[in-house]
Short mmCIF file of C-alpha atoms in Angstrom, two decimals:
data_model
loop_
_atom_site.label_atom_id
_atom_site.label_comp_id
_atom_site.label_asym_id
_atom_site.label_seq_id
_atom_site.Cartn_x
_atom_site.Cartn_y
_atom_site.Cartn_z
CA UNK A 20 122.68 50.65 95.35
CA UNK A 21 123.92 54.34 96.48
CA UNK A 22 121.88 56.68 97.55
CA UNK A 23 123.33 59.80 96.11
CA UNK A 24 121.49 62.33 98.58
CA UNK A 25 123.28 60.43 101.39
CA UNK A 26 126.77 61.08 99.33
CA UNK A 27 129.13 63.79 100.94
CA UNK A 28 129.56 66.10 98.12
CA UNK A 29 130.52 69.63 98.05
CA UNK A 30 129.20 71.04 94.97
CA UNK A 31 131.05 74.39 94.88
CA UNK A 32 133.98 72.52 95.86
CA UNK A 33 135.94 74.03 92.95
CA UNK A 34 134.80 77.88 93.00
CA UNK A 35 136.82 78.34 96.17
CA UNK A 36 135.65 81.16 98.43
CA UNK A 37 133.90 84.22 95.80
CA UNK A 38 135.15 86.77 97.91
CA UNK A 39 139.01 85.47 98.87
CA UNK A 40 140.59 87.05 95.86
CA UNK A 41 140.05 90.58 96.18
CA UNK A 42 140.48 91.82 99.74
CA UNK A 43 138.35 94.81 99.66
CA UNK A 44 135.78 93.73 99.58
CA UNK A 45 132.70 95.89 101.14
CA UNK A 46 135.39 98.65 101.48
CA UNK A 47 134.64 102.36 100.74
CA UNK A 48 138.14 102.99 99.81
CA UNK A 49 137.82 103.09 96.14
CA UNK A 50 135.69 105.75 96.32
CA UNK A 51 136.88 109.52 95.40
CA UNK A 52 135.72 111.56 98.06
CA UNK A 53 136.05 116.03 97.23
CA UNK A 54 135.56 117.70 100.03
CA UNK A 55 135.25 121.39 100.79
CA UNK A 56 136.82 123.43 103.76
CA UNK A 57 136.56 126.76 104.92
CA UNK A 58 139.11 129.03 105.36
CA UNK A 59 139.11 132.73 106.44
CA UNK A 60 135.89 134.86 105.29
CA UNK A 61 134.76 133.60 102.18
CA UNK A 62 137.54 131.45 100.99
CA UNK A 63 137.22 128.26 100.77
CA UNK A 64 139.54 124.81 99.95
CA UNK A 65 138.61 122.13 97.83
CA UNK A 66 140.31 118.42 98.74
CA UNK A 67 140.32 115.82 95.89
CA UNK A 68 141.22 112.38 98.33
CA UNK A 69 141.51 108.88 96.66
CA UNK A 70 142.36 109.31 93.27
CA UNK A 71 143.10 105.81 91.71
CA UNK A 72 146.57 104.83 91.33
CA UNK A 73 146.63 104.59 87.86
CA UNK A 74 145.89 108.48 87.29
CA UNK A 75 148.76 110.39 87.93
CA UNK A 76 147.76 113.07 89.92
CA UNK A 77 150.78 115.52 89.38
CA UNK A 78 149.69 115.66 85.83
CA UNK A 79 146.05 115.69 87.20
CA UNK A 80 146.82 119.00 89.12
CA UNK A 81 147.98 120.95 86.19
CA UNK A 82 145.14 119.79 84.22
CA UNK A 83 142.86 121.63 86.97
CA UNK A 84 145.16 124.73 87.59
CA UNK A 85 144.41 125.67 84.32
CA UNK A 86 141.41 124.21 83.62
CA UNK A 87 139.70 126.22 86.53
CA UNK A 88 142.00 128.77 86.66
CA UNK A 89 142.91 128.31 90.44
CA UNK A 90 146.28 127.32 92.34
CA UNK A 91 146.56 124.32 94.17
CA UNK A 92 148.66 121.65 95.91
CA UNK A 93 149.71 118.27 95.93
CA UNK A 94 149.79 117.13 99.45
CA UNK A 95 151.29 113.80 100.71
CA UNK A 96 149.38 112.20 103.72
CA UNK A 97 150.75 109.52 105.53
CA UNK A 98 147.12 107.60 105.61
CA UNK A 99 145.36 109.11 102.63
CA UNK A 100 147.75 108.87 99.96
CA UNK A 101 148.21 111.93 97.71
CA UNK A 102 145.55 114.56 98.00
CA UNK A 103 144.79 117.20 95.28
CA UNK A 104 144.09 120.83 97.10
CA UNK A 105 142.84 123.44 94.81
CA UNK A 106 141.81 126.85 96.24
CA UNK A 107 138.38 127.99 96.09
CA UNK A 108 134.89 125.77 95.97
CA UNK A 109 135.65 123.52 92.87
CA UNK A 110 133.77 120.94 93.74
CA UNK A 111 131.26 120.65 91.20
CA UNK A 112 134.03 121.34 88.59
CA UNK A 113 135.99 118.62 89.27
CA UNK A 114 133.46 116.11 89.34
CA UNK A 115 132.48 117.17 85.76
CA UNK A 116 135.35 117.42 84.66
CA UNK A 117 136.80 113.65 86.04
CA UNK A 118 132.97 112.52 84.41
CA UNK A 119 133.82 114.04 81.05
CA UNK A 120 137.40 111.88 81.46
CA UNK A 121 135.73 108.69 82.03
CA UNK A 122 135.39 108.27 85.97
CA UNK A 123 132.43 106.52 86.79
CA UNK A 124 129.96 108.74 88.41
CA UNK A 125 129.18 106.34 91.37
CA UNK A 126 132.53 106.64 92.67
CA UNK A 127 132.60 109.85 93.37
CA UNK A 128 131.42 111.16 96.16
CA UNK A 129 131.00 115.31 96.38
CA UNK A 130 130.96 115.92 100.47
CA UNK A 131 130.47 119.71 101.84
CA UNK A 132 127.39 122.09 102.56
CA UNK B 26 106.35 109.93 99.46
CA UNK B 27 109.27 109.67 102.00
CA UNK B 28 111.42 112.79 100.46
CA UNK B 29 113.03 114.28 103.12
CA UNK B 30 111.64 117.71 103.58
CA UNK B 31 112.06 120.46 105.26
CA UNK B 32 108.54 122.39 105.98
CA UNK B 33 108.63 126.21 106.80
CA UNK B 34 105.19 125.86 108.68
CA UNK B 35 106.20 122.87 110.90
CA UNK B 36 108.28 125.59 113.23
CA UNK B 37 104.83 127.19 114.12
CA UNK B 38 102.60 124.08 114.36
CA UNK B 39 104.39 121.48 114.73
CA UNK B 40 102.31 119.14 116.36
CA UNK B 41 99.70 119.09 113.88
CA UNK B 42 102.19 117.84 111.48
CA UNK B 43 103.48 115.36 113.14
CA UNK B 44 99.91 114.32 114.31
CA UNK B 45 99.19 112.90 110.60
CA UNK B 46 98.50 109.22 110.75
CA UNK B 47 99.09 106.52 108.02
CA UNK B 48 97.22 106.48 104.74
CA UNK B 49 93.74 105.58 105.49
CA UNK B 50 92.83 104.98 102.17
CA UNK B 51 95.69 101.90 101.30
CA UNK B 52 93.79 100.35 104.50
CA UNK B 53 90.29 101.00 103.71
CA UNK B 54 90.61 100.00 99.67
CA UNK B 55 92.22 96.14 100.66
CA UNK B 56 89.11 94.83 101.32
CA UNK B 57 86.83 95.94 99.05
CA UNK B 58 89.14 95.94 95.89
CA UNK B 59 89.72 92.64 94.76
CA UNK B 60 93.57 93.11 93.84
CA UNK B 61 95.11 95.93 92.90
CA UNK B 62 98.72 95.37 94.11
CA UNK B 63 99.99 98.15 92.26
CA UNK B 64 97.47 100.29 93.93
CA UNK B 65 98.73 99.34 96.95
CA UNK B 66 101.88 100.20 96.04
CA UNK B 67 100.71 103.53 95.32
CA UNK B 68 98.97 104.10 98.41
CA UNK B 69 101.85 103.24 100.37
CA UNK B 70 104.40 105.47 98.81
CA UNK B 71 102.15 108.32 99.57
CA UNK B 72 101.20 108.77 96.05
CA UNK B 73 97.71 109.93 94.84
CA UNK B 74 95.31 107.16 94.82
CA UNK B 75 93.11 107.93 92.18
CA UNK B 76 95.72 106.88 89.62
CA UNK B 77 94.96 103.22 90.47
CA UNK B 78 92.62 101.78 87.47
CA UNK B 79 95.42 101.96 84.67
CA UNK B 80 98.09 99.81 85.08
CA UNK B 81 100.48 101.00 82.43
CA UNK B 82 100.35 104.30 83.61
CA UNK B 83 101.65 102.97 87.02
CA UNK B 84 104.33 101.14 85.43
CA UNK B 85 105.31 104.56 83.77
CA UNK B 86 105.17 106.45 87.05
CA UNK B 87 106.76 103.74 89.01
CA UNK B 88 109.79 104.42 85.98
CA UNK B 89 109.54 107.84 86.43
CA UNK B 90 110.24 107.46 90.09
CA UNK B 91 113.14 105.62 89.86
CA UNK B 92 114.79 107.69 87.96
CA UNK B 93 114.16 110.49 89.98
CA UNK B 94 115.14 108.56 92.86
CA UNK B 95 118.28 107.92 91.30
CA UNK B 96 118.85 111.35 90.08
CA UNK B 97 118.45 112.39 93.95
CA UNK B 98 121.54 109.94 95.03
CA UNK B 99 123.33 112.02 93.13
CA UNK B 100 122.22 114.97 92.11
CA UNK B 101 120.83 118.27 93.90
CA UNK B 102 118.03 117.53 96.12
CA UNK B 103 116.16 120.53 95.00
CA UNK B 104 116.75 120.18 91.37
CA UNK B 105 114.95 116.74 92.06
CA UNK B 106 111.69 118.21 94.18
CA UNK B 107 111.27 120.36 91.07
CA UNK B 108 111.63 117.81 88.99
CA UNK B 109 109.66 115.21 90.80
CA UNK B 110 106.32 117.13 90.64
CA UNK B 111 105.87 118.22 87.32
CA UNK B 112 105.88 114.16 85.56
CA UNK B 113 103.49 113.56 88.77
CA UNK B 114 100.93 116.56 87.08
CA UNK B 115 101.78 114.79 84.05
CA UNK B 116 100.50 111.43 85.61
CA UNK B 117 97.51 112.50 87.10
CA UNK B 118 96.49 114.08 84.11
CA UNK B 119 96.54 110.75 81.96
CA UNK B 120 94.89 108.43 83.90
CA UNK B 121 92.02 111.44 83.97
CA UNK B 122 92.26 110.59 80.23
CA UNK B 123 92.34 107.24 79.84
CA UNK B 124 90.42 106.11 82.53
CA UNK B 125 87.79 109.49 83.11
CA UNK B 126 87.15 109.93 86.96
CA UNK B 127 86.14 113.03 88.33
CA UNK B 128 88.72 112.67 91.20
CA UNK B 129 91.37 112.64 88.80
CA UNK B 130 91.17 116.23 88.21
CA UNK B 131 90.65 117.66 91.47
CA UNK B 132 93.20 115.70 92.86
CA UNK B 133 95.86 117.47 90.57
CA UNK B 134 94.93 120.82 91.29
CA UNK B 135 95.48 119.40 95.29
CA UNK B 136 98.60 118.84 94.67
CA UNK B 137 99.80 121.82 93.10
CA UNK B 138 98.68 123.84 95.97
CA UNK B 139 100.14 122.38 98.31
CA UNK B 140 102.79 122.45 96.41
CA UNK B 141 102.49 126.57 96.08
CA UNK B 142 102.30 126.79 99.35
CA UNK B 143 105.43 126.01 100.17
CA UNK B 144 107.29 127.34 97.24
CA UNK B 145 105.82 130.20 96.85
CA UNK B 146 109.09 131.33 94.52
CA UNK B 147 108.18 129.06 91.58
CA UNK B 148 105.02 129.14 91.31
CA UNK B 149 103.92 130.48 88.45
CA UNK B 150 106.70 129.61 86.41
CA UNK B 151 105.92 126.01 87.15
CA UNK B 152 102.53 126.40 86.46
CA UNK B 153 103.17 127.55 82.93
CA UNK B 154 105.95 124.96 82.18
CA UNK B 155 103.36 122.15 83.79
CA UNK B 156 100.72 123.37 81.47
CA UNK B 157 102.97 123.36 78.45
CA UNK B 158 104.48 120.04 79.30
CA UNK B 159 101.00 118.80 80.13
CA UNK B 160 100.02 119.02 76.75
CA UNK B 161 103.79 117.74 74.74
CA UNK B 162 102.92 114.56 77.43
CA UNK B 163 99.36 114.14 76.31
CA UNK B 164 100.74 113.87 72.40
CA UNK B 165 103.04 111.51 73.74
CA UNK B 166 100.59 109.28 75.84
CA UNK B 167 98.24 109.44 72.98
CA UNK B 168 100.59 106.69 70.98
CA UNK B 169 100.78 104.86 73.98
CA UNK B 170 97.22 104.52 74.75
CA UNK B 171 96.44 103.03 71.25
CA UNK B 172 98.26 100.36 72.90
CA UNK B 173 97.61 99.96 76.07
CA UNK B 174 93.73 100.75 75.88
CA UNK B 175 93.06 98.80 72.92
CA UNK B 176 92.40 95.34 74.70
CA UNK B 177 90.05 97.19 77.28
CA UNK B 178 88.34 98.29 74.39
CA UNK B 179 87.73 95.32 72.44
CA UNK B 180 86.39 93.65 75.68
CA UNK B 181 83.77 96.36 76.05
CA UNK B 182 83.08 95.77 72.21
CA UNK B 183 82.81 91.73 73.31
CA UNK B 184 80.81 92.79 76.06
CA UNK B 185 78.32 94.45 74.90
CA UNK B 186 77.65 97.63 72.19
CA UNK B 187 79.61 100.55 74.12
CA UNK B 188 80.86 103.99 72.23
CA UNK B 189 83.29 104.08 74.86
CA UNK B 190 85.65 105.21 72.22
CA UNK B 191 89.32 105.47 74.18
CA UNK B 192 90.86 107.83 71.52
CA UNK B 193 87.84 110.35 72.21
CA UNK B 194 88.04 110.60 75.74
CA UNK B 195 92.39 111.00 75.29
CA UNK B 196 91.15 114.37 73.32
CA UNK B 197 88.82 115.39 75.33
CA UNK B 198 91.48 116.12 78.26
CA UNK B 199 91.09 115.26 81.49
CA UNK B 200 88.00 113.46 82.61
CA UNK B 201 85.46 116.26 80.97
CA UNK B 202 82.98 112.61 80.30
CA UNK B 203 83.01 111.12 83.78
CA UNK B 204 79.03 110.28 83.55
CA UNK B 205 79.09 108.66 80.23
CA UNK B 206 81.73 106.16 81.20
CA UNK B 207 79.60 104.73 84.57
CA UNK B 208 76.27 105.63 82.89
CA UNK B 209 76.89 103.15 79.97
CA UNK B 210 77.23 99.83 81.99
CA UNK B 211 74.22 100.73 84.11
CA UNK B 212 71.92 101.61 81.91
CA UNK B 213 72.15 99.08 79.31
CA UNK B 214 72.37 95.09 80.67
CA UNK B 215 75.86 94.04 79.86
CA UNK B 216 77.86 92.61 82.51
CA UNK B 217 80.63 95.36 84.27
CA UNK B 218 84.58 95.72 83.96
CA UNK B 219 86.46 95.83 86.77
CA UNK B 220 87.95 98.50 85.69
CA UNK B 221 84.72 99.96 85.90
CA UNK B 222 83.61 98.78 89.46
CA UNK B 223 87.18 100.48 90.27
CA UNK B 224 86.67 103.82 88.35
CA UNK B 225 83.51 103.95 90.35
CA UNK B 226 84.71 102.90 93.36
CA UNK B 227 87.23 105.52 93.52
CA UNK B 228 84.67 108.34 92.20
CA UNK B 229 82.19 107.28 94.87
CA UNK B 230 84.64 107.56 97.98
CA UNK B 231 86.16 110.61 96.75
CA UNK B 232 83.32 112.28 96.59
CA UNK B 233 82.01 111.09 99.92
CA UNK B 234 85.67 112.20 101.67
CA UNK B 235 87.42 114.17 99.92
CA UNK B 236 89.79 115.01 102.83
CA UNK B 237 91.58 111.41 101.41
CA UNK B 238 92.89 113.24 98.33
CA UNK B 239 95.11 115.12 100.36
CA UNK B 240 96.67 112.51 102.42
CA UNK B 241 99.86 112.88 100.47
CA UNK B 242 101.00 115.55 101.98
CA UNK B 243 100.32 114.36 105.37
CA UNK B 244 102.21 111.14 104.78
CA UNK B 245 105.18 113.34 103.80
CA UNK B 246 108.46 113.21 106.55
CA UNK B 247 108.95 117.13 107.54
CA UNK B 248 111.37 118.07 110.11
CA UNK B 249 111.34 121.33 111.14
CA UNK B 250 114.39 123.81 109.61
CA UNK B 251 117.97 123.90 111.31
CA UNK B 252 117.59 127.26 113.12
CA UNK B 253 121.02 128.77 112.13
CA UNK B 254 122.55 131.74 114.01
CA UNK B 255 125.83 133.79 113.57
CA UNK B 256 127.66 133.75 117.01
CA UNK B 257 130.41 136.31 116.75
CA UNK B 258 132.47 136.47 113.24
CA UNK B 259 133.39 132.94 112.72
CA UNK B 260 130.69 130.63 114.81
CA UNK B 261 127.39 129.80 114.05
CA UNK B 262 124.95 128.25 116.18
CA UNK B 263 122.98 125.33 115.30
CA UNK B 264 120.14 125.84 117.95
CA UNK B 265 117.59 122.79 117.05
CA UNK B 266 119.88 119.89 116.94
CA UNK B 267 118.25 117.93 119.71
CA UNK B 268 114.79 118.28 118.25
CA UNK B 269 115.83 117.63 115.32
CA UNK B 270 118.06 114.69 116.13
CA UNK B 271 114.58 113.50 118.31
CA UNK B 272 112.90 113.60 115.15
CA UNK B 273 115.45 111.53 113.17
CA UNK B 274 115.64 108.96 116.07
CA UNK B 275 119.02 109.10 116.15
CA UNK B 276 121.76 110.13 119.06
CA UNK B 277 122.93 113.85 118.23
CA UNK B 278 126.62 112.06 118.68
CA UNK B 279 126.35 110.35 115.29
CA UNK B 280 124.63 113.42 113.92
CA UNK B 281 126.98 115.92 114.98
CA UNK B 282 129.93 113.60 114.22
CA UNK B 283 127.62 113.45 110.21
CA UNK B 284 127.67 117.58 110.41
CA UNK B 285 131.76 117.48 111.39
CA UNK B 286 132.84 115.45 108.83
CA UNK B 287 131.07 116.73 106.19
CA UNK B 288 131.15 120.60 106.46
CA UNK B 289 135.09 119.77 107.79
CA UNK B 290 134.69 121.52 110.97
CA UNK B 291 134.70 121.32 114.55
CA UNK B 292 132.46 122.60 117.07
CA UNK B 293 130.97 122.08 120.52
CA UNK B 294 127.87 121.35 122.15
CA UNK B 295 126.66 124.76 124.73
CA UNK B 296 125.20 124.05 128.08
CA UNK B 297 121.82 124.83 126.55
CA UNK B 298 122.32 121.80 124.12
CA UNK B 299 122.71 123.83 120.85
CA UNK B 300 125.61 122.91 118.87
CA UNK B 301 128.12 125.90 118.36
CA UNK B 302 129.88 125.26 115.02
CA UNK B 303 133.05 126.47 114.01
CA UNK B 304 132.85 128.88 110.15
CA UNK B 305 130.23 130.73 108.83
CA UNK B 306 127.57 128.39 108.33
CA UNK B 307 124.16 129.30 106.69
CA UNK B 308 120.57 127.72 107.37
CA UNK B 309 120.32 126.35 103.66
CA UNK B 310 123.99 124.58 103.76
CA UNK B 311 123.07 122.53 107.15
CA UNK B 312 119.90 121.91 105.56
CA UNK B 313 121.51 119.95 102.55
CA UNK B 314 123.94 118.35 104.99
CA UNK B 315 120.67 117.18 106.76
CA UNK B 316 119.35 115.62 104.20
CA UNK B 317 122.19 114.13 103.11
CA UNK B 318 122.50 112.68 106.64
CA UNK B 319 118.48 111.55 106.34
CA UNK B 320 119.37 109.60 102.97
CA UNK B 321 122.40 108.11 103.89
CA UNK B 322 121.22 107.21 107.86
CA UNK B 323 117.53 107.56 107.89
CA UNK B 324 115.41 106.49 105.35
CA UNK B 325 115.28 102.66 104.86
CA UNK B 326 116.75 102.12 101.45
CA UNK B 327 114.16 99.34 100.62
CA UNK B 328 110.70 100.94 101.62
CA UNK B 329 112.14 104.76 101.56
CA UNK B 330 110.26 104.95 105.08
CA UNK B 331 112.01 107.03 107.37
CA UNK B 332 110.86 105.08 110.74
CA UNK B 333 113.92 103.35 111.32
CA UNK B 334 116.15 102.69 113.81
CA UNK B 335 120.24 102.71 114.18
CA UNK B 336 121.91 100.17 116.51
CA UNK B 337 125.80 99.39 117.19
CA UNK B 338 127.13 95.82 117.51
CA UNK B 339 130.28 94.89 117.09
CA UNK B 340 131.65 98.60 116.10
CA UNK B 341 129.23 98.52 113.00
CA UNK B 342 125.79 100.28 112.64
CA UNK B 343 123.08 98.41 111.48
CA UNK B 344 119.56 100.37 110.53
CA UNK B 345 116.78 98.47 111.17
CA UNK B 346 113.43 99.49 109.51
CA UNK B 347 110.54 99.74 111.59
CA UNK B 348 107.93 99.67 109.08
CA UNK B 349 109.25 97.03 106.64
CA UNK B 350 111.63 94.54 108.93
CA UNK B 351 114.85 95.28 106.66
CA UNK B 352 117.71 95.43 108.17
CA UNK B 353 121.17 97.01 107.01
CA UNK B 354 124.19 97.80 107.72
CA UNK B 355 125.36 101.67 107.17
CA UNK B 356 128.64 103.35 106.61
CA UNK B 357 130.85 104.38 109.54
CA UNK B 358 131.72 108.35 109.25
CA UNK B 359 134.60 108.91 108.38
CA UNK B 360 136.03 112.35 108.17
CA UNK B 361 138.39 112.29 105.25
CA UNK B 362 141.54 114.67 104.95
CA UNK B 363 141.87 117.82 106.95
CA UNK B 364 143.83 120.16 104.92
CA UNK B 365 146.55 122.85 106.95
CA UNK B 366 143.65 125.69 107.74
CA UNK B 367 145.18 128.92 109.67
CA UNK B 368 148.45 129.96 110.90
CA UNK B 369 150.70 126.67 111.25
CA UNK B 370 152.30 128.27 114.64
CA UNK B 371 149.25 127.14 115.88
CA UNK B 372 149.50 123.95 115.00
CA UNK B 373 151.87 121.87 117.41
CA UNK B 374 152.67 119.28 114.56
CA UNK B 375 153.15 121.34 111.43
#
């Protein structure tokens, strides 16, 4: 007779760890953070940081030139990846506008005053 | 309710504000109410008591809240304080008609006012649009209490012969029959509801203290304004930070390093312990900052109460919530990308 509560049995033997397979896990970095900096007087900069990869953000940068009829830049940062700078406060526009493309709202976050 | 808020008066008196204790009312109505959790519930958010006898108007509140509460993750905080009174009104105004108290009433008009009094701006414009939407509500609740009231009122019908007629007392607006509904049940010799006992209940202790109708607005978290001056062309002095910080219950390090990061700045703190900032900064933007920095690091995300506390272990911060036990672990600030600001001579690596 076997007593099966005495048995050494792993019963999620086979679902390996949940969390091994993607590493970021609890990680803010998919996020798409706009921030908002001020320059001289009343001018201000708007920063569009963490744009996922598959977006190309050259094409991205057009699309807002003309779309909000301001100039901008693409920057290259050695930690941050590519960073969309547009001149002026755009922050409200570009969250609509990456909404209206299909972004999901709760990963963008809208920093600034 | 645990909306971070920023109250005008509190700079003059502020020790009366802060003097406010906890809801009397969710303490005193435990032991004589059988159990009304959702009461409880009510009490405990801050929210009007008097709302208590009909449960499927709580559930519809308790809705509307969450989605306000999710509309303020996101959205404005202002758009959502004007938002988040006016289904409130609309609240209080059906329970007055499904479930006639005299409180009910009375208890609307409280909040209003103290609602006026600190936007004075909006007032009357709101007051129209709450009448107006008062009434497109009332329509609306109409199809739902044919529902929701219609088992109520075939137990009175069981219980004894009772022209407590639901439908007439939804258009008769709020609670204009308050007698008739407690009247019936005592005069005659059928046995009471407990929705009844409640109804009366409530009526009886509102009328003996009123002062408990406005408890809301003492439960509410104020913190005084960020007193904002211009210091020459291109600082601005943040003059209140340590109060304000003592308020929060948090080190004005994390704060300040919160204000940095967002607003993209830098700044110092004076030998007087107000925090010079660096750009033209106005009272209203380091107020949203604020309360950005009270949702995000103040307010415990499971009972919304602000009386928490923020510990480091391990290079992580955990918020633990005084009131409810939670405990959570918060985001680290991080101050994201720092675009080329200013004359790049300046700057020893560009």
């Amino acid at each position: 007779m076997s007593v099966q509560n005495l048995n050494t049995f792993d019963p999620f033997a086979d679902e390996g760890d949940p969390l091994g397979d993607n590493e970021n896990v609890g990680s803010q970095a998919d996020y798409i953070h706009i921030r908002i900096q001020q320059r001289n007087g009343r001018k201000t900069l708007t920063t569009l940081q963490g744009l996922p990869k598959q977006y190309d953000s050259k094409k991205l940068l057009k699309a807002f030139k003309k779309e909000f009829a301001c100039n901008g830049t693409l920057v290259d940062d050695e930690k941050l990846g590519k960073v969309i700078q547009l001149q002026g406060d755009q922050r409200l526009k570009i969250s609509t506008f990456l909404t209206d493309e299909g972004i999901d709202r709760a990963t963008i976050k809208v920093h600034g005053f | 309710m645990s909306e971070p808020l920023f109250d005008p008066s509190l700079k003059k008196k502020k020790k009366k504000a802060v003097a406010f204790t906890e809801d009397p009312l969710g303490a005193d109505a435990d032991p004589t109410t059988p159990a009304p959790d959702s009461i409880e519930d009510l009490t405990a958010d801050g929210k009007r008591v008097d709302l208590g006898p009909s449960t499927a108007h709580e559930q519809m509140m308790s809705k509307d809240k969450e989605e306000d509460e999710f509309k303020s993750m996101f959205g404005d905080v202002k758009k959502k304080k004007k938002k988040k009174d006016i289904p409130m009104d609309l609240d209080a105004a059906d329970s007055g008609t499904s479930t006639p108290t005299t409180a009910a009433p009375a208890g609307g008009e409280d909040l209003d006012f103290s609602d006026l009094k600190k936007k004075k701006k909006g007032s009357k414009k709101k007051a129209a649009f709450d009448l107006e939407a008062f009434e497109k509500e009332l329509h609306e609740s109409k199809g739902e209490d044919d529902d929701e009231v219609d088992t109520s009122h075939l137990d009175n019908l069981d219980e004894g012969e009772l022209g407590d007629d639901p439908f007439a007392t939804a258009d008769g607006g709020s609670g204009d029959a308050p007698g008739s509904g407690e009247q019936a049940w005592l005069s005659s010799d059928r046995d009471y509801t407990h929705q009844e006992l409640l109804t009366r209940f409530y009526s009886l202790l509102h009328a003996a203290n009123p002062s408990l109708l406005s408890t809301s607005s003492g439960k509410r978290y104020t913190i005084a304004p960020p007193s904002i001056h211009r210091e020459g062309n291109k600082r601005s002095v943040f003059a209140n930070v340590t109060e304000i910080c003592k308020k929060m219950h948090r080190q004005p390090e994390h704060v300040i390093q919160f204000l940095f990061s967002e607003m993209g700045t830098t700044g110092s703190v004076d030998g007087a312990g107000r925090l010079v900032i660096k750009g033209r900064f106005q009272q209203k933007q380091v107020e949203n900052v604020l309360r950005r920095y009270i949702v995000e690091y103040v307010t415990c995300k499971t009972c919304k109460s602000p009386d928490t506390l923020l510990t480091k272990e391990n290079r992580i911060f955990f918020m633990s919530c005084e009131s409810c036990g939670s405990r959570r672990s918060v985001n680290a600030i991080k101050s994201g990308f720092q675009a080329q600001v200013g004359k790049r001579s300046k700057n020893k690596t560009g």
